[in-house]
Amino acid sequence: MSLVKMKELLEQADKSDYGVGAFSIANMEMIMGAVKAAEELNSPLILQIAEVRLKHSPLHLIGPVMIEAAKKAKVPVAVHLDHGMTIETIKQALELGFTSVMFDGSHLPLDENIKKTKEVIELAKEYGATVEAEIGRVGGSEDGSQDISMLITSVEEAKRFAEETNVDALAVAIGNAHGVYKETPVLQLGRLKEIDNEVKTPLVLHGGSGIDADGFRNCIKNGVKKINVATATFNNVVKRVDELFKSSESVDYFTYHQKVIEGAYENVKNHMNIFGSNNRA
Ligand code: 13P
């Protein structure tokens, strides 16, 4: 099966009404856990890392591990750069063989976001890669370092953006936010439905951690085909490792290593079952 273009996964999902999970990883063990879950459930998978996280996991090291894991997987796996901010990093990811990149121009005025997204699309074309963009602004920053306020996606802007760029996947802001939600998220499903009616592009839901199963299912019914989950996986890994250290006086390295794999595996598996991507590989 192995490394595939993200666009293919989203097209398949669009035909059969399920969501493909895009799971953020930070190391080899998390990659192994995510692939294990996908293989066990016979589910497609998107492995991703955001540009802001590359200070912890340098792209030239983590990138090849992601690609090799995808190539060897028994299920289709797309490898995606999340929240690409600079052309340099986007290009580096494409050179490494990432099959998908996001250009996040959500902080830019609409015209500029359109212009820059088009430039990224031109570049990605040379590599046959998929491009995701963002319109409106998802709340919070990917790594929690900035307090970014939410800007709900306008239907007119989404329509114009999709028509002018012909981007492959479009992230929308409908009450979702990155990181841990301070209050239960209230998703504006009416707005999502309006966007879905006007825009043919597969939609992307960022800020998956903390959204409940009904919330996910309602989003999938209304055009969301890619769902990003990061914090919940990182937190589950930390929880499992913490339990391990609390349960034993002395822990050997490889027991710890195994807990990281398991922590990622559990969270990815739980989400894939909710997204309905099991048995869709
Ligand atoms: P969470 O950390 O809230 O799951 O968000 C993930 C995300 O949207 C990555 O782009």
CSV table of C-alpha atoms in Angstrom, one decimal, residues 18 34 39 44 52 56 59 68 84 101-103 105-106 128 152 163 165 185 199 203 221 235 252 263 277-278:
chain,number,residue,atom,x,y,z
A,18,TYR,CA,-15.7,9.1,6.6
A,34,ALA,CA,0.2,5.6,14.6
A,39,GLU,CA,-2.6,-1.3,10.2
A,44,PRO,CA,-5.7,5.1,5.8
A,52,VAL,CA,6.7,25.1,14.5
A,56,HIS,CA,12.2,19.7,18.6
A,59,LEU,CA,12.8,18.0,9.4
A,68,GLU,CA,10.1,5.3,5.3
A,84,GLY,CA,3.9,25.4,6.7
A,101,VAL,CA,2.0,20.4,2.4
A,102,MET,CA,-0.1,23.0,4.2
A,103,PHE,CA,0.6,26.6,3.6
A,105,GLY,CA,-1.7,32.1,5.3
A,106,SER,CA,-4.6,32.5,7.7
A,128,GLY,CA,2.9,15.9,-7.6
A,152,ILE,CA,-14.9,32.1,11.9
A,163,GLU,CA,-12.4,29.0,-6.9
A,165,THR,CA,-6.7,28.8,-5.9
A,185,PRO,CA,-16.1,23.7,22.0
A,199,VAL,CA,-17.2,24.8,-1.8
A,203,LEU,CA,-12.6,20.5,4.2
A,221,LYS,CA,-21.4,14.7,7.5
A,235,ASN,CA,-1.0,14.0,26.3
A,252,ASP,CA,14.5,0.6,32.0
A,263,GLY,CA,0.4,6.0,24.1
A,277,SER,CA,-11.9,5.2,8.6
A,278,ASN,CA,-11.4,1.6,9.8
